[in-house]
């Protein structure tokens, strides 16, 4: 047994990732074997020196029953930051398997923002149990962050920062940073506060280090101060970072007291999460859905969107049923009408995607709405004209009926213009009604393009050829 264990520890190293950047299956297989054998030295040899992001990827690649086991085998060598890198569902499953003492010990070593990210999805009772085992100062800071609304800046901020008083000199500030052990690992600014911890300003670290020691801190304060309220939505904070190219920003409470700081690495995560949520919503998938979710949960979360699309399909079918006689007299209509509806749907989806994103980034506002509407309708009409010529010629040649090409062309112009108009007006209307356009626009735009497409093509054909 000892020989087998030694062979496991001294096995040739396995590359973590392939040329495409994906995890290598043989590496995951090696970790899986070591965890199944409870071979602690082998697990530590394979995973111990990896970056926490890579450890998170390995954890997600393992079978669910092995994930918490890997954490236990790593013991004190496991960096809980890796749990920030995994899906929420995976993290919750692992935390449920670990004793509260182990979680508290792991959380104690994290920055406050990472600790909050791990604790926030746990039930209140489990949060309280873990917090009780932390030192008083850490417990109070984390509890305060957890009290802020979900998706707020207060949940994202880290409570480790450097605050100095305005009457200090540069030399005092530098000495303070050298002598104080509990400072943030990385920082770019010093925050100037008064005796009541009200924020007075910011001093950039590079400016501080270029100034002579006797100069008062008050003379270095930057006047152009960008602050974030702890209750502000995280997306609004991210937009401010993007607009003003910030590296970090102080977070204040309603009394303008400094309570934390947001850094660009937190904002990158916010931007990624918000973009991912919008993309999923446009496809009818809930923002919180993840690959690690169960079949039953995923089925339930996708059902409402599919049901809404079923209703729109029934409405489109009802429109078609009103032209049953026309279709029976001219079979070409049945062949061509899906093309008209499909082109309209694609045009509507293109405009809707651009509109929803522009609304999310505040690029589309009351100041430019009319101009953008005219632009999108014109784009739809011009594309409609181009495809009218193409499909008109195809339809006339295909069925040897010149007038059918004209009908097809008129329907193309109508449906592409209508799709573009619906793709921008529907998200705007839903936004005015307080409904998330990313989640709700799809079925409505599909309905408009399908109904207009079938109605225009079949209606024009019926009137033109006298098919009543």
PDB file of C-alpha atoms in Angstrom, residues 61-295:
ATOM      1  CA  UNK A  61     -15.206  19.106 -13.556  1.00  0.00           C
ATOM      2  CA  UNK A  62     -15.379  16.523 -10.747  1.00  0.00           C
ATOM      3  CA  UNK A  63     -18.418  14.429  -9.951  1.00  0.00           C
ATOM      4  CA  UNK A  64     -20.657  16.113  -7.334  1.00  0.00           C
ATOM      5  CA  UNK A  65     -19.885  13.558  -4.626  1.00  0.00           C
ATOM      6  CA  UNK A  66     -16.122  14.179  -4.958  1.00  0.00           C
ATOM      7  CA  UNK A  67     -16.126  17.990  -4.731  1.00  0.00           C
ATOM      8  CA  UNK A  68     -16.498  18.435  -0.985  1.00  0.00           C
ATOM      9  CA  UNK A  69     -14.179  15.463  -0.476  1.00  0.00           C
ATOM     10  CA  UNK A  70     -11.420  17.302  -2.358  1.00  0.00           C
ATOM     11  CA  UNK A  71     -11.859  20.326  -0.078  1.00  0.00           C
ATOM     12  CA  UNK A  72     -11.631  18.102   3.002  1.00  0.00           C
ATOM     13  CA  UNK A  73      -8.487  16.366   1.747  1.00  0.00           C
ATOM     14  CA  UNK A  74      -6.816  19.708   1.074  1.00  0.00           C
ATOM     15  CA  UNK A  75      -7.552  20.794   4.651  1.00  0.00           C
ATOM     16  CA  UNK A  76      -5.879  24.030   5.662  1.00  0.00           C
ATOM     17  CA  UNK A  77      -4.130  24.188   2.275  1.00  0.00           C
ATOM     18  CA  UNK A  78      -7.435  24.775   0.480  1.00  0.00           C
ATOM     19  CA  UNK A  79      -7.947  28.407  -0.546  1.00  0.00           C
ATOM     20  CA  UNK A  80     -11.643  29.209  -0.176  1.00  0.00           C
ATOM     21  CA  UNK A  81     -11.244  31.871  -2.861  1.00  0.00           C
ATOM     22  CA  UNK A  82     -11.603  28.961  -5.317  1.00  0.00           C
ATOM     23  CA  UNK A  83     -15.254  28.665  -4.295  1.00  0.00           C
ATOM     24  CA  UNK A  84     -15.856  32.143  -5.729  1.00  0.00           C
ATOM     25  CA  UNK A  85     -14.928  30.754  -9.135  1.00  0.00           C
ATOM     26  CA  UNK A  86     -17.569  27.987  -9.254  1.00  0.00           C
ATOM     27  CA  UNK A  87     -21.296  28.082 -10.034  1.00  0.00           C
ATOM     28  CA  UNK A  88     -23.563  29.080  -7.169  1.00  0.00           C
ATOM     29  CA  UNK A  89     -25.177  25.641  -7.170  1.00  0.00           C
ATOM     30  CA  UNK A  90     -21.814  23.885  -6.882  1.00  0.00           C
ATOM     31  CA  UNK A  91     -20.689  26.215  -4.104  1.00  0.00           C
ATOM     32  CA  UNK A  92     -23.886  25.670  -2.105  1.00  0.00           C
ATOM     33  CA  UNK A  93     -23.571  21.882  -2.436  1.00  0.00           C
ATOM     34  CA  UNK A  94     -19.984  21.971  -1.169  1.00  0.00           C
ATOM     35  CA  UNK A  95     -20.755  24.299   1.750  1.00  0.00           C
ATOM     36  CA  UNK A  96     -23.654  22.076   2.809  1.00  0.00           C
ATOM     37  CA  UNK A  97     -21.258  19.131   3.120  1.00  0.00           C
ATOM     38  CA  UNK A  98     -18.609  20.994   5.118  1.00  0.00           C
ATOM     39  CA  UNK A  99     -18.846  21.595   8.882  1.00  0.00           C
ATOM     40  CA  UNK A 100     -19.448  25.194   9.956  1.00  0.00           C
ATOM     41  CA  UNK A 101     -16.067  25.262  11.697  1.00  0.00           C
ATOM     42  CA  UNK A 102     -14.226  24.476   8.454  1.00  0.00           C
ATOM     43  CA  UNK A 103     -16.178  27.122   6.531  1.00  0.00           C
ATOM     44  CA  UNK A 104     -15.527  29.740   9.227  1.00  0.00           C
ATOM     45  CA  UNK A 105     -11.816  28.965   9.180  1.00  0.00           C
ATOM     46  CA  UNK A 106     -11.689  29.256   5.392  1.00  0.00           C
ATOM     47  CA  UNK A 107     -13.737  32.468   5.306  1.00  0.00           C
ATOM     48  CA  UNK A 108     -11.486  34.081   7.922  1.00  0.00           C
ATOM     49  CA  UNK A 109      -8.594  34.126   5.428  1.00  0.00           C
ATOM     50  CA  UNK A 110     -10.571  35.835   2.652  1.00  0.00           C
ATOM     51  CA  UNK A 111     -11.067  39.478   1.735  1.00  0.00           C
ATOM     52  CA  UNK A 112     -14.419  40.692   2.986  1.00  0.00           C
ATOM     53  CA  UNK A 113     -16.004  40.891  -0.490  1.00  0.00           C
ATOM     54  CA  UNK A 114     -15.074  37.270  -1.224  1.00  0.00           C
ATOM     55  CA  UNK A 115     -16.314  36.168   2.204  1.00  0.00           C
ATOM     56  CA  UNK A 116     -19.668  37.847   1.567  1.00  0.00           C
ATOM     57  CA  UNK A 117     -19.920  36.164  -1.851  1.00  0.00           C
ATOM     58  CA  UNK A 118     -19.549  32.769  -0.167  1.00  0.00           C
ATOM     59  CA  UNK A 119     -21.935  33.443   2.712  1.00  0.00           C
ATOM     60  CA  UNK A 120     -24.716  35.355   0.953  1.00  0.00           C
ATOM     61  CA  UNK A 121     -26.382  32.325  -0.658  1.00  0.00           C
ATOM     62  CA  UNK A 122     -26.493  30.302   2.556  1.00  0.00           C
ATOM     63  CA  UNK A 123     -29.623  30.162   4.722  1.00  0.00           C
ATOM     64  CA  UNK A 124     -29.717  32.767   7.501  1.00  0.00           C
ATOM     65  CA  UNK A 125     -29.289  30.108  10.196  1.00  0.00           C
ATOM     66  CA  UNK A 126     -26.100  28.776   8.596  1.00  0.00           C
ATOM     67  CA  UNK A 127     -24.789  32.305   8.082  1.00  0.00           C
ATOM     68  CA  UNK A 128     -25.304  33.042  11.773  1.00  0.00           C
ATOM     69  CA  UNK A 129     -23.606  29.798  12.806  1.00  0.00           C
ATOM     70  CA  UNK A 130     -20.525  30.596  10.726  1.00  0.00           C
ATOM     71  CA  UNK A 131     -20.394  34.272  11.747  1.00  0.00           C
ATOM     72  CA  UNK A 132     -20.485  33.344  15.428  1.00  0.00           C
ATOM     73  CA  UNK A 133     -17.138  31.592  15.036  1.00  0.00           C
ATOM     74  CA  UNK A 134     -15.378  34.648  13.578  1.00  0.00           C
ATOM     75  CA  UNK A 135     -13.589  37.387  15.528  1.00  0.00           C
ATOM     76  CA  UNK A 136     -15.875  40.244  16.585  1.00  0.00           C
ATOM     77  CA  UNK A 137     -14.580  42.868  14.130  1.00  0.00           C
ATOM     78  CA  UNK A 138     -14.789  40.517  11.144  1.00  0.00           C
ATOM     79  CA  UNK A 139     -18.215  39.298  12.242  1.00  0.00           C
ATOM     80  CA  UNK A 140     -19.629  42.823  12.466  1.00  0.00           C
ATOM     81  CA  UNK A 141     -18.175  43.870   9.107  1.00  0.00           C
ATOM     82  CA  UNK A 142     -19.499  40.811   7.281  1.00  0.00           C
ATOM     83  CA  UNK A 143     -22.923  41.028   8.946  1.00  0.00           C
ATOM     84  CA  UNK A 144     -23.220  44.658   7.891  1.00  0.00           C
ATOM     85  CA  UNK A 145     -22.344  43.813   4.274  1.00  0.00           C
ATOM     86  CA  UNK A 146     -24.842  40.943   4.248  1.00  0.00           C
ATOM     87  CA  UNK A 147     -27.556  43.346   5.447  1.00  0.00           C
ATOM     88  CA  UNK A 148     -27.272  45.410   2.267  1.00  0.00           C
ATOM     89  CA  UNK A 149     -29.676  44.531  -0.589  1.00  0.00           C
ATOM     90  CA  UNK A 150     -28.713  41.781  -2.989  1.00  0.00           C
ATOM     91  CA  UNK A 151     -26.946  43.069  -6.114  1.00  0.00           C
ATOM     92  CA  UNK A 152     -26.045  46.305  -4.317  1.00  0.00           C
ATOM     93  CA  UNK A 153     -22.617  47.925  -4.078  1.00  0.00           C
ATOM     94  CA  UNK A 154     -22.622  47.142  -0.366  1.00  0.00           C
ATOM     95  CA  UNK A 155     -22.595  43.429  -1.150  1.00  0.00           C
ATOM     96  CA  UNK A 156     -19.697  43.841  -3.597  1.00  0.00           C
ATOM     97  CA  UNK A 157     -17.444  46.163  -1.607  1.00  0.00           C
ATOM     98  CA  UNK A 158     -14.510  45.093   0.513  1.00  0.00           C
ATOM     99  CA  UNK A 159     -14.293  46.618   3.961  1.00  0.00           C
ATOM    100  CA  UNK A 160     -10.487  46.625   4.042  1.00  0.00           C
ATOM    101  CA  UNK A 161      -9.190  50.065   3.095  1.00  0.00           C
ATOM    102  CA  UNK A 162      -6.735  52.745   4.239  1.00  0.00           C
ATOM    103  CA  UNK A 163      -8.270  55.816   5.864  1.00  0.00           C
ATOM    104  CA  UNK A 164      -6.206  58.774   7.108  1.00  0.00           C
ATOM    105  CA  UNK A 165      -7.079  62.154   8.589  1.00  0.00           C
ATOM    106  CA  UNK A 166      -6.551  65.413   6.654  1.00  0.00           C
ATOM    107  CA  UNK A 167      -4.162  66.899   9.232  1.00  0.00           C
ATOM    108  CA  UNK A 168      -1.727  64.036   8.792  1.00  0.00           C
ATOM    109  CA  UNK A 169       1.437  64.587   6.788  1.00  0.00           C
ATOM    110  CA  UNK A 170       2.662  62.435   3.922  1.00  0.00           C
ATOM    111  CA  UNK A 171       5.339  61.021   6.218  1.00  0.00           C
ATOM    112  CA  UNK A 172       2.777  60.004   8.840  1.00  0.00           C
ATOM    113  CA  UNK A 173       0.667  58.274   6.205  1.00  0.00           C
ATOM    114  CA  UNK A 174       3.646  56.349   4.836  1.00  0.00           C
ATOM    115  CA  UNK A 175       4.737  55.312   8.325  1.00  0.00           C
ATOM    116  CA  UNK A 176       1.195  54.207   9.096  1.00  0.00           C
ATOM    117  CA  UNK A 177       1.122  51.978   6.023  1.00  0.00           C
ATOM    118  CA  UNK A 178       4.498  50.469   6.900  1.00  0.00           C
ATOM    119  CA  UNK A 179       3.637  49.736  10.519  1.00  0.00           C
ATOM    120  CA  UNK A 180       0.008  48.560  10.245  1.00  0.00           C
ATOM    121  CA  UNK A 181      -0.244  44.795   9.584  1.00  0.00           C
ATOM    122  CA  UNK A 182      -3.919  44.547   8.591  1.00  0.00           C
ATOM    123  CA  UNK A 183      -3.905  46.460   5.325  1.00  0.00           C
ATOM    124  CA  UNK A 184      -5.473  45.424   2.025  1.00  0.00           C
ATOM    125  CA  UNK A 185      -3.242  43.185  -0.092  1.00  0.00           C
ATOM    126  CA  UNK A 186      -3.415  45.706  -2.940  1.00  0.00           C
ATOM    127  CA  UNK A 187      -4.591  49.295  -3.010  1.00  0.00           C
ATOM    128  CA  UNK A 188      -4.327  52.357  -5.220  1.00  0.00           C
ATOM    129  CA  UNK A 189      -5.786  55.142  -3.093  1.00  0.00           C
ATOM    130  CA  UNK A 190      -5.894  56.473   0.464  1.00  0.00           C
ATOM    131  CA  UNK A 191      -9.201  57.820   1.730  1.00  0.00           C
ATOM    132  CA  UNK A 192      -9.293  60.974   3.805  1.00  0.00           C
ATOM    133  CA  UNK A 193     -11.916  61.020   6.567  1.00  0.00           C
ATOM    134  CA  UNK A 194     -12.733  63.265   9.505  1.00  0.00           C
ATOM    135  CA  UNK A 195     -13.202  62.198  13.122  1.00  0.00           C
ATOM    136  CA  UNK A 196     -16.719  60.956  12.319  1.00  0.00           C
ATOM    137  CA  UNK A 197     -15.406  58.857   9.387  1.00  0.00           C
ATOM    138  CA  UNK A 198     -17.140  61.116   6.874  1.00  0.00           C
ATOM    139  CA  UNK A 199     -15.351  60.950   3.545  1.00  0.00           C
ATOM    140  CA  UNK A 200     -13.500  64.149   2.669  1.00  0.00           C
ATOM    141  CA  UNK A 201     -11.581  63.030  -0.375  1.00  0.00           C
ATOM    142  CA  UNK A 202      -9.118  60.662  -2.006  1.00  0.00           C
ATOM    143  CA  UNK A 203      -5.348  60.713  -2.398  1.00  0.00           C
ATOM    144  CA  UNK A 204      -3.817  58.624  -5.183  1.00  0.00           C
ATOM    145  CA  UNK A 205      -0.982  56.377  -4.012  1.00  0.00           C
ATOM    146  CA  UNK A 206       1.371  57.481  -6.795  1.00  0.00           C
ATOM    147  CA  UNK A 207       0.857  61.147  -5.895  1.00  0.00           C
ATOM    148  CA  UNK A 208       1.493  60.408  -2.228  1.00  0.00           C
ATOM    149  CA  UNK A 209       4.805  58.685  -2.950  1.00  0.00           C
ATOM    150  CA  UNK A 210       5.989  61.560  -5.147  1.00  0.00           C
ATOM    151  CA  UNK A 211       5.374  64.163  -2.435  1.00  0.00           C
ATOM    152  CA  UNK A 212       7.814  65.124   0.330  1.00  0.00           C
ATOM    153  CA  UNK A 213       7.100  63.858   3.825  1.00  0.00           C
ATOM    154  CA  UNK A 214       6.242  67.175   5.556  1.00  0.00           C
ATOM    155  CA  UNK A 215       3.406  68.042   3.122  1.00  0.00           C
ATOM    156  CA  UNK A 216      -0.090  67.800   4.713  1.00  0.00           C
ATOM    157  CA  UNK A 217      -2.458  65.200   3.301  1.00  0.00           C
ATOM    158  CA  UNK A 218      -5.139  67.888   2.984  1.00  0.00           C
ATOM    159  CA  UNK A 219      -3.123  69.504   0.187  1.00  0.00           C
ATOM    160  CA  UNK A 220      -3.161  66.308  -1.918  1.00  0.00           C
ATOM    161  CA  UNK A 221      -6.887  65.604  -1.882  1.00  0.00           C
ATOM    162  CA  UNK A 222      -8.380  65.159  -5.353  1.00  0.00           C
ATOM    163  CA  UNK A 223     -11.388  67.388  -5.903  1.00  0.00           C
ATOM    164  CA  UNK A 224     -12.967  65.209  -8.588  1.00  0.00           C
ATOM    165  CA  UNK A 225     -14.330  62.565  -6.217  1.00  0.00           C
ATOM    166  CA  UNK A 226     -16.473  59.681  -7.537  1.00  0.00           C
ATOM    167  CA  UNK A 227     -18.311  57.886  -4.763  1.00  0.00           C
ATOM    168  CA  UNK A 228     -20.757  54.991  -4.688  1.00  0.00           C
ATOM    169  CA  UNK A 229     -23.632  54.595  -2.244  1.00  0.00           C
ATOM    170  CA  UNK A 230     -23.699  51.257  -0.493  1.00  0.00           C
ATOM    171  CA  UNK A 231     -27.338  50.863  -1.532  1.00  0.00           C
ATOM    172  CA  UNK A 232     -26.674  51.659  -5.206  1.00  0.00           C
ATOM    173  CA  UNK A 233     -27.315  48.880  -7.692  1.00  0.00           C
ATOM    174  CA  UNK A 234     -24.092  47.111  -8.645  1.00  0.00           C
ATOM    175  CA  UNK A 235     -24.835  47.662 -12.331  1.00  0.00           C
ATOM    176  CA  UNK A 236     -24.995  51.430 -11.791  1.00  0.00           C
ATOM    177  CA  UNK A 237     -21.636  51.265  -9.998  1.00  0.00           C
ATOM    178  CA  UNK A 238     -20.151  49.286 -12.880  1.00  0.00           C
ATOM    179  CA  UNK A 239     -21.447  51.853 -15.344  1.00  0.00           C
ATOM    180  CA  UNK A 240     -19.707  54.619 -13.378  1.00  0.00           C
ATOM    181  CA  UNK A 241     -16.410  52.667 -13.469  1.00  0.00           C
ATOM    182  CA  UNK A 242     -16.769  52.253 -17.210  1.00  0.00           C
ATOM    183  CA  UNK A 243     -17.729  55.883 -17.820  1.00  0.00           C
ATOM    184  CA  UNK A 244     -14.882  57.419 -15.818  1.00  0.00           C
ATOM    185  CA  UNK A 245     -12.204  54.693 -16.238  1.00  0.00           C
ATOM    186  CA  UNK A 246     -11.933  54.117 -12.490  1.00  0.00           C
ATOM    187  CA  UNK A 247      -9.618  51.655 -10.784  1.00  0.00           C
ATOM    188  CA  UNK A 248     -11.375  51.882  -7.426  1.00  0.00           C
ATOM    189  CA  UNK A 249     -14.102  53.942  -5.768  1.00  0.00           C
ATOM    190  CA  UNK A 250     -15.028  54.615  -2.139  1.00  0.00           C
ATOM    191  CA  UNK A 251     -18.387  53.348  -0.884  1.00  0.00           C
ATOM    192  CA  UNK A 252     -20.314  55.513   1.573  1.00  0.00           C
ATOM    193  CA  UNK A 253     -23.498  55.049   3.584  1.00  0.00           C
ATOM    194  CA  UNK A 254     -26.434  57.458   3.732  1.00  0.00           C
ATOM    195  CA  UNK A 255     -24.496  59.641   6.179  1.00  0.00           C
ATOM    196  CA  UNK A 256     -21.525  59.933   3.790  1.00  0.00           C
ATOM    197  CA  UNK A 257     -19.428  57.782   6.128  1.00  0.00           C
ATOM    198  CA  UNK A 258     -16.811  55.606   4.451  1.00  0.00           C
ATOM    199  CA  UNK A 259     -17.817  51.940   4.762  1.00  0.00           C
ATOM    200  CA  UNK A 260     -15.880  50.188   2.016  1.00  0.00           C
ATOM    201  CA  UNK A 261     -14.268  50.299  -1.398  1.00  0.00           C
ATOM    202  CA  UNK A 262     -15.074  48.850  -4.811  1.00  0.00           C
ATOM    203  CA  UNK A 263     -12.201  47.750  -7.044  1.00  0.00           C
ATOM    204  CA  UNK A 264     -12.034  47.042 -10.732  1.00  0.00           C
ATOM    205  CA  UNK A 265     -11.780  43.246 -10.270  1.00  0.00           C
ATOM    206  CA  UNK A 266     -15.178  43.313  -8.521  1.00  0.00           C
ATOM    207  CA  UNK A 267     -16.605  45.432 -11.340  1.00  0.00           C
ATOM    208  CA  UNK A 268     -15.328  43.056 -14.020  1.00  0.00           C
ATOM    209  CA  UNK A 269     -17.310  40.283 -12.318  1.00  0.00           C
ATOM    210  CA  UNK A 270     -20.401  42.515 -12.199  1.00  0.00           C
ATOM    211  CA  UNK A 271     -20.164  43.390 -15.894  1.00  0.00           C
ATOM    212  CA  UNK A 272     -19.720  39.735 -16.808  1.00  0.00           C
ATOM    213  CA  UNK A 273     -22.659  38.647 -14.650  1.00  0.00           C
ATOM    214  CA  UNK A 274     -24.982  41.350 -15.983  1.00  0.00           C
ATOM    215  CA  UNK A 275     -24.047  40.626 -19.611  1.00  0.00           C
ATOM    216  CA  UNK A 276     -24.527  36.900 -19.055  1.00  0.00           C
ATOM    217  CA  UNK A 277     -27.909  37.535 -17.460  1.00  0.00           C
ATOM    218  CA  UNK A 278     -29.054  39.660 -20.418  1.00  0.00           C
ATOM    219  CA  UNK A 279     -27.895  37.061 -22.936  1.00  0.00           C
ATOM    220  CA  UNK A 280     -29.707  34.295 -21.096  1.00  0.00           C
ATOM    221  CA  UNK A 281     -32.858  36.386 -20.744  1.00  0.00           C
ATOM    222  CA  UNK A 282     -32.985  37.059 -24.484  1.00  0.00           C
ATOM    223  CA  UNK A 283     -32.992  33.309 -25.015  1.00  0.00           C
ATOM    224  CA  UNK A 284     -35.732  32.718 -22.456  1.00  0.00           C
ATOM    225  CA  UNK A 285     -33.409  31.398 -19.754  1.00  0.00           C
ATOM    226  CA  UNK A 286     -33.345  32.730 -16.204  1.00  0.00           C
ATOM    227  CA  UNK A 287     -30.220  34.665 -15.317  1.00  0.00           C
ATOM    228  CA  UNK A 288     -29.459  32.428 -12.343  1.00  0.00           C
ATOM    229  CA  UNK A 289     -29.652  29.184 -14.372  1.00  0.00           C
ATOM    230  CA  UNK A 290     -26.323  27.333 -14.502  1.00  0.00           C
ATOM    231  CA  UNK A 291     -24.969  24.183 -16.111  1.00  0.00           C
ATOM    232  CA  UNK A 292     -24.759  22.541 -12.704  1.00  0.00           C
ATOM    233  CA  UNK A 293     -28.501  22.923 -12.008  1.00  0.00           C
ATOM    234  CA  UNK A 294     -30.680  19.829 -11.764  1.00  0.00           C
ATOM    235  CA  UNK A 295     -32.857  18.614 -14.628  1.00  0.00           C
TER     236      UNK A 295
END
